[in-house]
Amino acid sequence: MPLTEPAQAGNAATTRISVAELLLLASVFVVAACGLVYELAAGALASYLLGDSVLQFSTIIGTYLFAMGVGSWLSRYVERQLVAQFLKIELLVGVIGGLMPAGLFIVHSLLPPAELAAFRTLLYALVLLVGALVGLEIPLVMRILKDQFSQRYALRDLVSQVLTFDYLGALLVALAFPLVLVPQLGLIRTGIAFGLLNVAVAVWALWLFRAQLRAFKAHALACALAVLLLVAALLGAEGLTTWAEERFYGEHIVLKESSDYQRIVVTQGNAGTRLFLNGNLQFHSRDEYRYHEALVHPAMAGHGAPKRVLVLGGGDGMAVREVLRYPSVEAVTLVELDPHMTRLFSTLPLLRRLNGDALQSPKLSIVNTDAFGWLEQSRERFDVIIIDFPDPSNFALGKLYTSSFYQLVDQHLAASGYAVVQTSSPLVARRSFWTVASTIESAGLAITPYHAHVPSFGEWGFILAGRRPWTPPRALPEGLRFLSVEGLPALTQFPPDMARVPTEVNRLSNQILVHEFEQEWGRVH
């Protein structure tokens, strides 16, 4: 039975038809927005928990789109009570999709690392289920519109209207998700909030078609329960996130913030303070001195009297702290993409103590921008360039390990200058380490690979590069806890299990390093 009498029945009927049409088309907009949020949330969560990788997003999105196709195909078998079926699907999508990020995060926190296969199975099962349900929605909305307003819509007009609202909703969410939703709400609350929007569609469908629904009270009760469940989850989201993250990190969380670029978490336990970016450990205060001394001093002391120093990455200020040990240093430029990092490590007392207030030094200039772009535009030259980027776990980071990037580094090195790159583990990621070595050599620089043991990371690698050969320095700054003049030559010796292997050059056009890194570290996890 149509929702209203034909338009000829009068103005009141026409008004009711307009409201109904508007609400149904708004449903298309909301359905598209919610569906894309669930897709993006699943991809972001997979990258966050399983490794920040293009692979995670690609497989999640591919699986989700396939499931939507399956759902659209299955819609042909929904023949009767279209409104009731649509209402049920909206409630299922709202509850399952809305709670999916929270549920996955909790499961991941409870599972031991050896059970990651079970987590992946659950992840893709939920993606398939939510995708199939979302795929059912649009065909059902189109059929409901056709049934209710067949006199007002030709098929081409109906398809045009529905797809316009569908794509518009997708566009707005695609822009809002990384710029507003995740930074302001986080993944868990974003998922729940859009789950409530899906349930809102079910509620107004319940009101709009109340005269046609056979079991109105049962549908109303289901809507009420779904709203209560999601509202309760939204109110408890902060506590849930804290509990899950503390389970994940294993220590008390003293700071957790999301910037436009990453999730920043600082934990504190009996052994000290740890920094995590997107779930990956960046340093532990009990042994970070080993890493940062090994990163900075071979190049700085090897130069002799560096005056101008460039630090790329390293927004925590630890590398800058070591650079400032040299009285000859006149100016340090720190190029860090995320202003959130440099703000936290220059203002919070706990973090300022860790870097010795290095980010407050009058010798330091902080530039918050992309290092690749900055090197392309700058004309400055430096005596020492210290490159302290996260590992090349995705293509955005992988470009900072390419021959194109190292050619830019070479252009900014003074004639007698040195650059040094943190280069992952030559033991765990042997091919990745030597790929970086081959790539730096392809830029025309002579290299000196070396390694140091950092308990929090294991055996860790670095590559020193310059236009002149490096020789071990005869003196180091006073007060170092790890490096010594006598011990430096040993760092350049590689045992057979870390010795050089033939590798290709990592270029912007192939990014082979990202694939190698993922394969090698994937064996560990």
Short mmCIF file of C-alpha atoms in Angstrom, two decimals:
data_model
loop_
_atom_site.label_atom_id
_atom_site.label_comp_id
_atom_site.label_asym_id
_atom_site.label_seq_id
_atom_site.Cartn_x
_atom_site.Cartn_y
_atom_site.Cartn_z
CA MET A 1 0.00 0.00 0.00
CA PRO A 2 1.50 3.41 -0.88
CA LEU A 3 2.45 5.72 1.97
CA THR A 4 -0.04 8.41 0.83
CA GLU A 5 -2.82 8.87 -1.63
CA PRO A 6 -1.87 10.10 -5.13
CA ALA A 7 -0.73 13.68 -5.42
CA GLN A 8 -4.15 14.70 -6.75
CA ALA A 9 -5.58 14.18 -3.27
CA GLY A 10 -4.52 17.65 -2.23
CA ASN A 11 -1.85 19.82 -0.79
CA ALA A 12 -1.70 18.00 2.53
CA ALA A 13 -0.86 14.74 0.79
CA THR A 14 1.72 16.52 -1.35
CA THR A 15 3.36 17.88 1.79
CA ARG A 16 3.43 14.44 3.37
CA ILE A 17 4.98 13.01 0.22
CA SER A 18 7.68 15.69 0.25
CA VAL A 19 8.58 14.92 3.86
CA ALA A 20 8.69 11.21 3.15
CA GLU A 21 10.85 11.70 0.09
CA LEU A 22 13.18 14.02 1.96
CA LEU A 23 13.61 11.57 4.82
CA LEU A 24 14.22 8.63 2.52
CA LEU A 25 16.80 10.55 0.49
CA ALA A 26 18.40 11.70 3.74
CA SER A 27 18.55 8.02 4.66
CA VAL A 28 20.61 7.39 1.53
CA PHE A 29 23.00 10.16 2.57
CA VAL A 30 23.36 8.79 6.12
CA VAL A 31 23.64 5.18 4.96
CA ALA A 32 26.49 6.10 2.58
CA ALA A 33 28.26 8.14 5.25
CA CYS A 34 27.99 5.40 7.87
CA GLY A 35 29.05 2.68 5.47
CA LEU A 36 32.22 4.55 4.52
CA VAL A 37 33.03 5.27 8.16
CA TYR A 38 32.90 1.57 9.02
CA GLU A 39 35.14 0.81 6.03
CA LEU A 40 37.70 3.48 6.95
CA ALA A 41 37.58 2.59 10.65
CA ALA A 42 38.30 -1.08 9.89
CA GLY A 43 41.21 -0.12 7.63
CA ALA A 44 42.65 2.32 10.15
CA LEU A 45 42.26 -0.17 12.99
CA ALA A 46 43.94 -2.92 10.98
CA SER A 47 46.85 -0.60 10.21
CA TYR A 48 47.05 0.49 13.85
CA LEU A 49 46.97 -3.00 15.35
CA LEU A 50 48.60 -5.12 12.64
CA GLY A 51 51.12 -2.67 11.25
CA ASP A 52 50.77 0.71 9.58
CA SER A 53 50.71 -0.57 6.05
CA VAL A 54 49.05 0.11 2.73
CA LEU A 55 48.46 -3.66 2.60
CA GLN A 56 46.02 -3.48 5.52
CA PHE A 57 43.96 -0.69 3.98
CA SER A 58 43.99 -2.32 0.54
CA THR A 59 42.81 -5.72 1.76
CA ILE A 60 40.19 -4.29 4.11
CA ILE A 61 38.74 -1.98 1.46
CA GLY A 62 38.81 -4.72 -1.18
CA THR A 63 37.06 -7.17 1.16
CA TYR A 64 34.50 -4.55 2.16
CA LEU A 65 33.64 -3.63 -1.42
CA PHE A 66 33.34 -7.31 -2.34
CA ALA A 67 30.97 -7.83 0.62
CA MET A 68 28.87 -4.84 -0.50
CA GLY A 69 28.56 -6.46 -3.91
CA VAL A 70 27.40 -9.68 -2.26
CA GLY A 71 24.85 -7.72 -0.23
CA SER A 72 23.52 -5.95 -3.31
CA TRP A 73 23.16 -9.32 -5.08
CA LEU A 74 21.35 -10.83 -2.07
CA SER A 75 18.85 -7.94 -2.02
CA ARG A 76 17.02 -9.59 -4.95
CA TYR A 77 15.83 -12.30 -2.52
CA VAL A 78 14.16 -9.76 -0.22
CA GLU A 79 10.69 -9.70 -1.77
CA ARG A 80 8.16 -8.88 0.94
CA GLN A 81 7.84 -6.38 3.79
CA LEU A 82 10.64 -4.23 2.41
CA VAL A 83 10.29 -1.56 5.09
CA ALA A 84 10.48 -4.07 7.92
CA GLN A 85 13.53 -5.71 6.37
CA PHE A 86 15.19 -2.33 5.81
CA LEU A 87 14.53 -1.37 9.44
CA LYS A 88 16.09 -4.61 10.69
CA ILE A 89 19.15 -4.15 8.48
CA GLU A 90 19.64 -0.58 9.73
CA LEU A 91 19.59 -1.76 13.33
CA LEU A 92 22.05 -4.57 12.60
CA VAL A 93 24.41 -2.27 10.70
CA GLY A 94 24.20 0.37 13.43
CA VAL A 95 24.94 -2.01 16.28
CA ILE A 96 27.51 -4.28 14.59
CA GLY A 97 29.23 -1.57 12.57
CA GLY A 98 29.13 0.97 15.36
CA LEU A 99 30.61 -1.38 17.94
CA MET A 100 33.08 -3.04 15.55
CA PRO A 101 36.08 -0.77 16.35
CA ALA A 102 35.52 -1.12 20.11
CA GLY A 103 35.02 -4.88 19.89
CA LEU A 104 38.10 -5.44 17.75
CA PHE A 105 40.24 -3.29 20.01
CA ILE A 106 39.09 -5.22 23.08
CA VAL A 107 39.68 -8.62 21.45
CA HIS A 108 43.15 -7.58 20.29
CA SER A 109 43.97 -6.42 23.82
CA LEU A 110 42.89 -9.76 25.33
CA LEU A 111 44.58 -12.06 22.80
CA PRO A 112 48.24 -13.05 23.25
CA PRO A 113 50.55 -12.08 20.34
CA ALA A 114 50.63 -15.70 19.16
CA GLU A 115 46.89 -15.56 18.46
CA LEU A 116 46.97 -12.76 15.89
CA ALA A 117 45.65 -15.19 13.24
CA ALA A 118 42.43 -15.49 15.25
CA PHE A 119 42.18 -11.71 15.41
CA ARG A 120 42.62 -11.41 11.63
CA THR A 121 39.89 -14.01 11.12
CA LEU A 122 37.49 -12.06 13.33
CA LEU A 123 38.45 -8.77 11.65
CA TYR A 124 37.71 -9.99 8.13
CA ALA A 125 34.56 -11.84 9.23
CA LEU A 126 33.17 -8.60 10.68
CA VAL A 127 34.21 -6.63 7.59
CA LEU A 128 32.41 -9.16 5.39
CA LEU A 129 29.28 -9.08 7.58
CA VAL A 130 29.07 -5.28 7.84
CA GLY A 131 29.90 -4.86 4.14
CA ALA A 132 27.15 -7.30 3.11
CA LEU A 133 24.61 -5.51 5.31
CA VAL A 134 25.62 -2.13 3.91
CA GLY A 135 25.33 -3.57 0.40
CA LEU A 136 21.71 -4.49 1.13
CA GLU A 137 20.72 -0.97 2.19
CA ILE A 138 20.81 1.09 -1.03
CA PRO A 139 18.91 -1.42 -3.23
CA LEU A 140 16.20 -1.64 -0.56
CA VAL A 141 15.91 2.16 -0.29
CA MET A 142 15.58 2.42 -4.06
CA ARG A 143 12.85 -0.22 -4.12
CA ILE A 144 10.98 1.46 -1.26
CA LEU A 145 11.14 4.80 -3.08
CA LYS A 146 9.91 3.12 -6.26
CA ASP A 147 7.03 1.43 -4.45
CA GLN A 148 5.94 4.52 -2.54
CA PHE A 149 6.43 7.13 -5.23
CA SER A 150 6.17 5.23 -8.50
CA GLN A 151 4.06 8.02 -10.07
CA ARG A 152 6.68 10.66 -9.31
CA TYR A 153 9.85 8.82 -10.37
CA ALA A 154 11.02 7.41 -13.64
CA LEU A 155 13.68 4.77 -13.10
CA ARG A 156 16.47 6.98 -14.40
CA ASP A 157 15.44 9.83 -12.08
CA LEU A 158 15.26 7.48 -9.11
CA VAL A 159 18.74 6.06 -9.74
CA SER A 160 20.12 9.56 -10.31
CA GLN A 161 18.66 10.91 -7.05
CA VAL A 162 19.76 7.98 -4.92
CA LEU A 163 23.30 7.79 -6.28
CA THR A 164 23.75 11.57 -5.96
CA PHE A 165 22.96 11.43 -2.24
CA ASP A 166 25.01 8.25 -1.88
CA TYR A 167 28.18 9.77 -3.37
CA LEU A 168 27.69 13.09 -1.57
CA GLY A 169 27.56 11.32 1.79
CA ALA A 170 30.69 9.35 0.92
CA LEU A 171 32.55 12.51 -0.11
CA LEU A 172 31.80 14.41 3.09
CA VAL A 173 32.80 11.49 5.32
CA ALA A 174 35.98 10.86 3.32
CA LEU A 175 37.03 14.44 4.11
CA ALA A 176 35.79 14.51 7.70
CA PHE A 177 37.20 11.13 8.81
CA PRO A 178 40.92 12.02 8.87
CA LEU A 179 40.53 15.77 9.44
CA VAL A 180 37.82 15.94 12.12
CA LEU A 181 36.33 12.65 13.27
CA VAL A 182 39.39 10.60 14.28
CA PRO A 183 41.41 13.53 15.72
CA GLN A 184 38.42 14.77 17.76
CA LEU A 185 36.56 11.57 18.64
CA GLY A 186 38.99 8.71 18.08
CA LEU A 187 38.15 5.49 16.23
CA ILE A 188 35.96 3.94 18.92
CA ARG A 189 33.69 6.93 19.50
CA THR A 190 33.52 7.68 15.77
CA GLY A 191 32.25 4.16 15.11
CA ILE A 192 29.64 4.37 17.89
CA ALA A 193 28.46 7.84 16.82
CA PHE A 194 27.83 6.69 13.26
CA GLY A 195 26.20 3.53 14.56
CA LEU A 196 23.70 5.83 16.28
CA LEU A 197 23.11 7.59 12.96
CA ASN A 198 22.25 4.25 11.35
CA VAL A 199 19.83 3.54 14.18
CA ALA A 200 18.36 7.03 13.70
CA VAL A 201 17.53 6.03 10.13
CA ALA A 202 15.73 2.97 11.51
CA VAL A 203 13.82 5.19 13.98
CA TRP A 204 12.55 7.59 11.34
CA ALA A 205 11.71 4.67 9.04
CA LEU A 206 9.69 3.27 11.97
CA TRP A 207 7.81 6.57 12.33
CA LEU A 208 7.43 7.18 8.60
CA PHE A 209 5.96 3.76 7.83
CA ARG A 210 4.23 3.11 11.14
CA ALA A 211 0.92 2.42 9.42
CA GLN A 212 2.43 -0.32 7.27
CA LEU A 213 4.44 -2.25 9.86
CA ARG A 214 2.73 -5.36 11.21
CA ALA A 215 4.77 -5.66 14.41
CA PHE A 216 5.20 -1.98 15.26
CA LYS A 217 5.77 -2.53 19.01
CA ALA A 218 8.44 -5.17 18.43
CA HIS A 219 10.26 -2.88 15.98
CA ALA A 220 9.99 0.06 18.39
CA LEU A 221 11.43 -2.04 21.21
CA ALA A 222 14.33 -3.15 18.99
CA CYS A 223 15.06 0.48 18.11
CA ALA A 224 14.97 1.51 21.76
CA LEU A 225 17.32 -1.29 22.79
CA ALA A 226 19.77 -0.41 19.99
CA VAL A 227 19.77 3.26 21.02
CA LEU A 228 20.32 2.40 24.69
CA LEU A 229 23.15 0.01 23.85
CA LEU A 230 25.01 2.50 21.65
CA VAL A 231 24.44 5.45 24.00
CA ALA A 232 25.81 3.37 26.89
CA ALA A 233 28.80 2.42 24.74
CA LEU A 234 29.36 6.07 23.79
CA LEU A 235 29.26 7.18 27.42
CA GLY A 236 31.70 4.44 28.40
CA ALA A 237 33.95 4.83 25.37
CA GLU A 238 36.66 6.79 27.19
CA GLY A 239 36.93 4.24 30.00
CA LEU A 240 36.77 1.39 27.49
CA THR A 241 39.55 2.93 25.40
CA THR A 242 41.72 3.46 28.47
CA TRP A 243 41.21 -0.12 29.67
CA ALA A 244 41.89 -1.62 26.25
CA GLU A 245 44.97 0.54 25.65
CA GLU A 246 46.40 -0.26 29.08
CA ARG A 247 45.90 -3.95 28.31
CA PHE A 248 47.57 -3.41 24.93
CA TYR A 249 50.54 -1.44 26.26
CA GLY A 250 50.84 -3.32 29.55
CA GLU A 251 51.54 -0.19 31.63
CA HIS A 252 49.76 2.81 33.05
CA ILE A 253 49.01 5.37 30.35
CA VAL A 254 49.95 8.90 31.39
CA LEU A 255 49.24 10.57 28.04
CA LYS A 256 47.18 9.58 25.02
CA GLU A 257 46.36 11.99 22.25
CA SER A 258 45.55 11.79 18.56
CA SER A 259 47.11 14.29 16.20
CA ASP A 260 46.34 14.76 12.53
CA TYR A 261 49.11 12.25 11.78
CA GLN A 262 49.26 9.63 14.51
CA ARG A 263 48.11 8.24 17.86
CA ILE A 264 50.56 9.33 20.58
CA VAL A 265 50.67 7.28 23.78
CA VAL A 266 53.08 7.68 26.70
CA THR A 267 53.14 5.00 29.39
CA GLN A 268 54.90 4.82 32.72
CA GLY A 269 55.86 1.77 34.76
CA ASN A 270 58.41 0.71 37.34
CA ALA A 271 61.10 0.48 34.66
CA GLY A 272 60.49 3.94 33.20
CA THR A 273 58.63 5.84 30.50
CA ARG A 274 57.80 4.62 26.99
CA LEU A 275 56.58 6.45 23.89
CA PHE A 276 54.38 4.73 21.29
CA LEU A 277 53.34 6.15 17.93
CA ASN A 278 50.46 4.26 16.29
CA GLY A 279 51.12 1.39 18.66
CA ASN A 280 54.83 1.10 17.79
CA LEU A 281 57.47 1.62 20.48
CA GLN A 282 59.69 4.64 19.80
CA PHE A 283 61.78 4.66 22.96
CA HIS A 284 62.03 3.40 26.53
CA SER A 285 63.59 5.82 28.99
CA ARG A 286 65.70 3.07 30.58
CA ASP A 287 67.77 2.50 27.42
CA GLU A 288 66.97 5.28 24.93
CA TYR A 289 70.43 6.74 25.66
CA ARG A 290 71.98 3.76 23.88
CA TYR A 291 69.95 4.42 20.75
CA HIS A 292 70.43 8.18 20.67
CA GLU A 293 74.13 8.11 21.53
CA ALA A 294 74.70 5.59 18.74
CA LEU A 295 72.60 7.65 16.33
CA VAL A 296 74.24 11.02 16.95
CA HIS A 297 77.84 10.81 18.16
CA PRO A 298 79.67 8.80 15.48
CA ALA A 299 78.71 11.45 12.91
CA MET A 300 79.07 14.48 15.20
CA ALA A 301 82.40 13.47 16.76
CA GLY A 302 83.63 12.13 13.42
CA HIS A 303 83.12 15.55 11.84
CA GLY A 304 85.26 17.25 14.45
CA ALA A 305 83.65 20.66 14.93
CA PRO A 306 80.14 20.75 13.47
CA LYS A 307 78.47 24.15 13.52
CA ARG A 308 75.20 23.69 11.64
CA VAL A 309 73.15 20.54 12.27
CA LEU A 310 69.90 19.31 10.71
CA VAL A 311 67.68 16.77 12.48
CA LEU A 312 64.93 15.17 10.35
CA GLY A 313 62.25 13.51 12.46
CA GLY A 314 63.08 13.05 16.11
CA GLY A 315 60.29 15.32 17.39
CA ASP A 316 60.85 13.95 20.92
CA GLY A 317 64.02 16.06 21.16
CA MET A 318 66.30 13.20 22.25
CA ALA A 319 68.61 13.49 19.23
CA VAL A 320 68.73 17.27 19.67
CA ARG A 321 69.74 16.73 23.30
CA GLU A 322 72.79 14.75 22.18
CA VAL A 323 73.66 17.27 19.44
CA LEU A 324 73.73 20.09 21.99
CA ARG A 325 76.56 18.37 23.87
CA TYR A 326 78.96 19.88 21.31
CA PRO A 327 80.10 23.45 22.10
CA SER A 328 80.92 24.05 18.43
CA VAL A 329 77.24 23.80 17.45
CA GLU A 330 75.83 27.22 16.55
CA ALA A 331 72.46 26.30 15.06
CA VAL A 332 70.21 23.22 14.97
CA THR A 333 67.20 22.88 12.65
CA LEU A 334 64.61 20.27 13.61
CA VAL A 335 62.19 19.29 10.82
CA GLU A 336 59.32 17.30 12.34
CA LEU A 337 56.05 16.66 10.49
CA ASP A 338 53.77 16.56 13.54
CA PRO A 339 53.52 19.83 15.53
CA HIS A 340 51.73 17.87 18.24
CA MET A 341 54.94 15.97 19.00
CA THR A 342 57.17 19.02 19.33
CA ARG A 343 54.54 20.80 21.43
CA LEU A 344 54.19 17.88 23.85
CA PHE A 345 57.94 17.39 24.24
CA SER A 346 58.58 21.08 24.74
CA THR A 347 55.81 21.78 27.26
CA LEU A 348 55.01 18.72 29.41
CA PRO A 349 57.37 18.46 32.44
CA LEU A 350 57.73 14.65 32.24
CA LEU A 351 58.74 14.76 28.57
CA ARG A 352 60.92 17.86 28.97
CA ARG A 353 62.94 16.05 31.63
CA LEU A 354 63.57 13.19 29.21
CA ASN A 355 65.07 15.44 26.52
CA GLY A 356 66.78 17.76 28.99
CA ASP A 357 64.75 20.74 27.73
CA ALA A 358 66.53 20.42 24.40
CA LEU A 359 63.52 21.80 22.51
CA GLN A 360 63.80 25.03 24.54
CA SER A 361 67.37 25.71 23.38
CA PRO A 362 67.93 29.15 21.76
CA LYS A 363 70.13 27.39 19.19
CA LEU A 364 67.15 25.35 17.93
CA SER A 365 64.73 26.21 15.14
CA ILE A 366 61.68 23.92 14.80
CA VAL A 367 59.99 23.50 11.42
CA ASN A 368 56.78 21.45 11.37
CA THR A 369 56.49 20.21 7.80
CA ASP A 370 57.20 17.25 5.54
CA ALA A 371 60.95 16.57 5.40
CA PHE A 372 60.94 15.61 1.71
CA GLY A 373 59.24 18.83 0.69
CA TRP A 374 61.41 20.92 3.00
CA LEU A 375 64.62 19.52 1.50
CA GLU A 376 63.30 20.26 -2.00
CA GLN A 377 62.73 23.92 -1.12
CA SER A 378 65.61 24.70 1.24
CA ARG A 379 69.04 25.84 0.03
CA GLU A 380 70.85 25.50 3.37
CA ARG A 381 73.87 23.26 3.91
CA PHE A 382 74.74 21.43 7.10
CA ASP A 383 77.79 19.86 8.65
CA VAL A 384 75.77 16.95 10.05
CA ILE A 385 72.32 15.65 9.09
CA ILE A 386 70.67 13.23 11.51
CA ILE A 387 67.75 11.26 10.06
CA ASP A 388 65.52 9.74 12.73
CA PHE A 389 62.34 8.64 10.96
CA PRO A 390 60.02 5.77 11.93
CA ASP A 391 60.66 2.49 10.14
CA PRO A 392 59.49 2.18 6.48
CA SER A 393 56.30 0.33 7.28
CA ASN A 394 54.22 2.08 4.60
CA PHE A 395 54.71 3.99 1.36
CA ALA A 396 54.38 7.40 3.01
CA LEU A 397 57.40 6.58 5.17
CA GLY A 398 59.09 4.51 2.49
CA LYS A 399 59.60 7.61 0.31
CA LEU A 400 61.93 8.93 3.05
CA TYR A 401 64.24 5.97 2.40
CA THR A 402 64.45 6.27 -1.41
CA SER A 403 67.32 7.23 -3.69
CA SER A 404 65.47 10.47 -4.50
CA PHE A 405 65.43 11.41 -0.83
CA TYR A 406 69.11 10.63 -0.28
CA GLN A 407 70.01 12.68 -3.34
CA LEU A 408 68.31 15.63 -1.63
CA VAL A 409 70.24 14.88 1.56
CA ASP A 410 73.49 14.90 -0.42
CA GLN A 411 72.64 18.35 -1.82
CA HIS A 412 72.31 19.73 1.73
CA LEU A 413 75.55 18.24 3.08
CA ALA A 414 78.60 20.46 3.41
CA ALA A 415 81.68 19.18 1.58
CA SER A 416 83.07 17.58 4.74
CA GLY A 417 79.68 16.74 6.20
CA TYR A 418 78.15 13.47 7.38
CA ALA A 419 74.60 12.17 7.41
CA VAL A 420 73.38 9.31 9.58
CA VAL A 421 70.19 7.25 9.19
CA GLN A 422 68.47 4.94 11.68
CA THR A 423 67.95 1.78 9.66
CA SER A 424 65.93 -0.80 11.59
CA SER A 425 67.45 -4.10 12.74
CA PRO A 426 70.18 -5.74 10.64
CA LEU A 427 69.41 -8.99 12.49
CA VAL A 428 65.62 -9.18 12.15
CA ALA A 429 65.31 -7.15 8.94
CA ARG A 430 68.62 -7.94 7.29
CA ARG A 431 67.57 -7.32 3.69
CA SER A 432 65.80 -4.10 4.67
CA PHE A 433 68.96 -2.81 6.36
CA TRP A 434 71.20 -3.52 3.38
CA THR A 435 68.59 -2.19 0.96
CA VAL A 436 68.95 1.18 2.68
CA ALA A 437 72.74 0.83 2.39
CA SER A 438 72.52 0.18 -1.36
CA THR A 439 70.08 3.06 -1.77
CA ILE A 440 72.34 5.58 -0.01
CA GLU A 441 75.29 4.42 -2.13
CA SER A 442 73.21 4.97 -5.27
CA ALA A 443 73.07 8.66 -4.33
CA GLY A 444 76.88 8.82 -4.59
CA LEU A 445 77.68 8.75 -0.88
CA ALA A 446 80.27 6.55 0.85
CA ILE A 447 78.74 4.59 3.72
CA THR A 448 79.82 3.18 7.07
CA PRO A 449 77.17 0.77 8.42
CA TYR A 450 77.20 0.04 12.16
CA HIS A 451 74.95 -1.42 14.83
CA ALA A 452 74.30 -1.24 18.55
CA HIS A 453 72.35 -3.32 21.04
CA VAL A 454 69.34 -1.50 22.49
CA PRO A 455 67.48 -3.87 24.88
CA SER A 456 64.02 -2.47 24.03
CA PHE A 457 64.60 -3.03 20.31
CA GLY A 458 67.31 -5.69 20.15
CA GLU A 459 70.16 -5.31 17.67
CA TRP A 460 69.65 -1.99 15.89
CA GLY A 461 71.30 -0.59 12.79
CA PHE A 462 72.55 2.77 11.55
CA ILE A 463 74.28 3.95 8.39
CA LEU A 464 76.67 6.87 8.35
CA ALA A 465 77.20 8.52 4.94
CA GLY A 466 79.31 11.29 3.47
CA ARG A 467 81.54 12.35 0.61
CA ARG A 468 84.67 11.50 2.57
CA PRO A 469 85.45 8.25 4.39
CA TRP A 470 84.57 8.12 8.07
CA THR A 471 87.26 7.34 10.63
CA PRO A 472 86.55 6.67 14.31
CA PRO A 473 86.93 9.88 16.35
CA ARG A 474 89.64 10.24 18.97
CA ALA A 475 87.33 11.89 21.49
CA LEU A 476 83.68 11.88 22.52
CA PRO A 477 81.73 14.28 24.76
CA GLU A 478 81.97 13.65 28.49
CA GLY A 479 79.14 11.97 30.31
CA LEU A 480 78.13 9.39 27.70
CA ARG A 481 76.73 6.21 29.21
CA PHE A 482 77.10 3.83 26.28
CA LEU A 483 79.62 4.88 23.64
CA SER A 484 83.36 4.97 24.20
CA VAL A 485 86.25 5.76 21.88
CA GLU A 486 87.63 2.26 22.41
CA GLY A 487 84.30 0.58 21.66
CA LEU A 488 83.37 2.46 18.48
CA PRO A 489 85.31 0.26 15.98
CA ALA A 490 83.48 -2.84 17.24
CA LEU A 491 80.13 -1.33 16.21
CA THR A 492 81.14 -1.48 12.55
CA GLN A 493 81.81 -5.24 12.66
CA PHE A 494 78.96 -7.41 11.38
CA PRO A 495 78.82 -11.15 12.26
CA PRO A 496 77.74 -13.62 9.54
CA ASP A 497 74.03 -13.48 10.44
CA MET A 498 74.01 -9.71 9.84
CA ALA A 499 76.59 -9.53 7.05
CA ARG A 500 75.80 -7.73 3.81
CA VAL A 501 73.57 -9.40 1.23
CA PRO A 502 72.92 -8.23 -2.37
CA THR A 503 69.90 -5.91 -2.53
CA GLU A 504 68.17 -3.59 -4.97
CA VAL A 505 67.90 0.19 -4.71
CA ASN A 506 64.72 1.55 -3.12
CA ARG A 507 63.22 4.04 -5.56
CA LEU A 508 60.03 6.09 -5.53
CA SER A 509 58.90 4.03 -8.52
CA ASN A 510 59.20 0.64 -6.79
CA GLN A 511 59.30 1.11 -2.99
CA ILE A 512 60.70 -2.39 -2.60
CA LEU A 513 61.90 -1.54 0.91
CA VAL A 514 58.33 -1.37 2.23
CA HIS A 515 57.60 -4.89 0.96
CA GLU A 516 60.87 -6.28 2.35
CA PHE A 517 60.35 -4.61 5.71
CA GLU A 518 56.82 -5.97 5.99
CA GLN A 519 57.88 -9.50 5.09
CA GLU A 520 60.82 -9.57 7.51
CA TRP A 521 59.07 -8.07 10.50
CA GLY A 522 55.93 -10.07 9.69
CA ARG A 523 57.85 -13.25 10.46
CA VAL A 524 58.57 -11.93 13.95
CA HIS A 525 54.94 -11.05 14.69
#
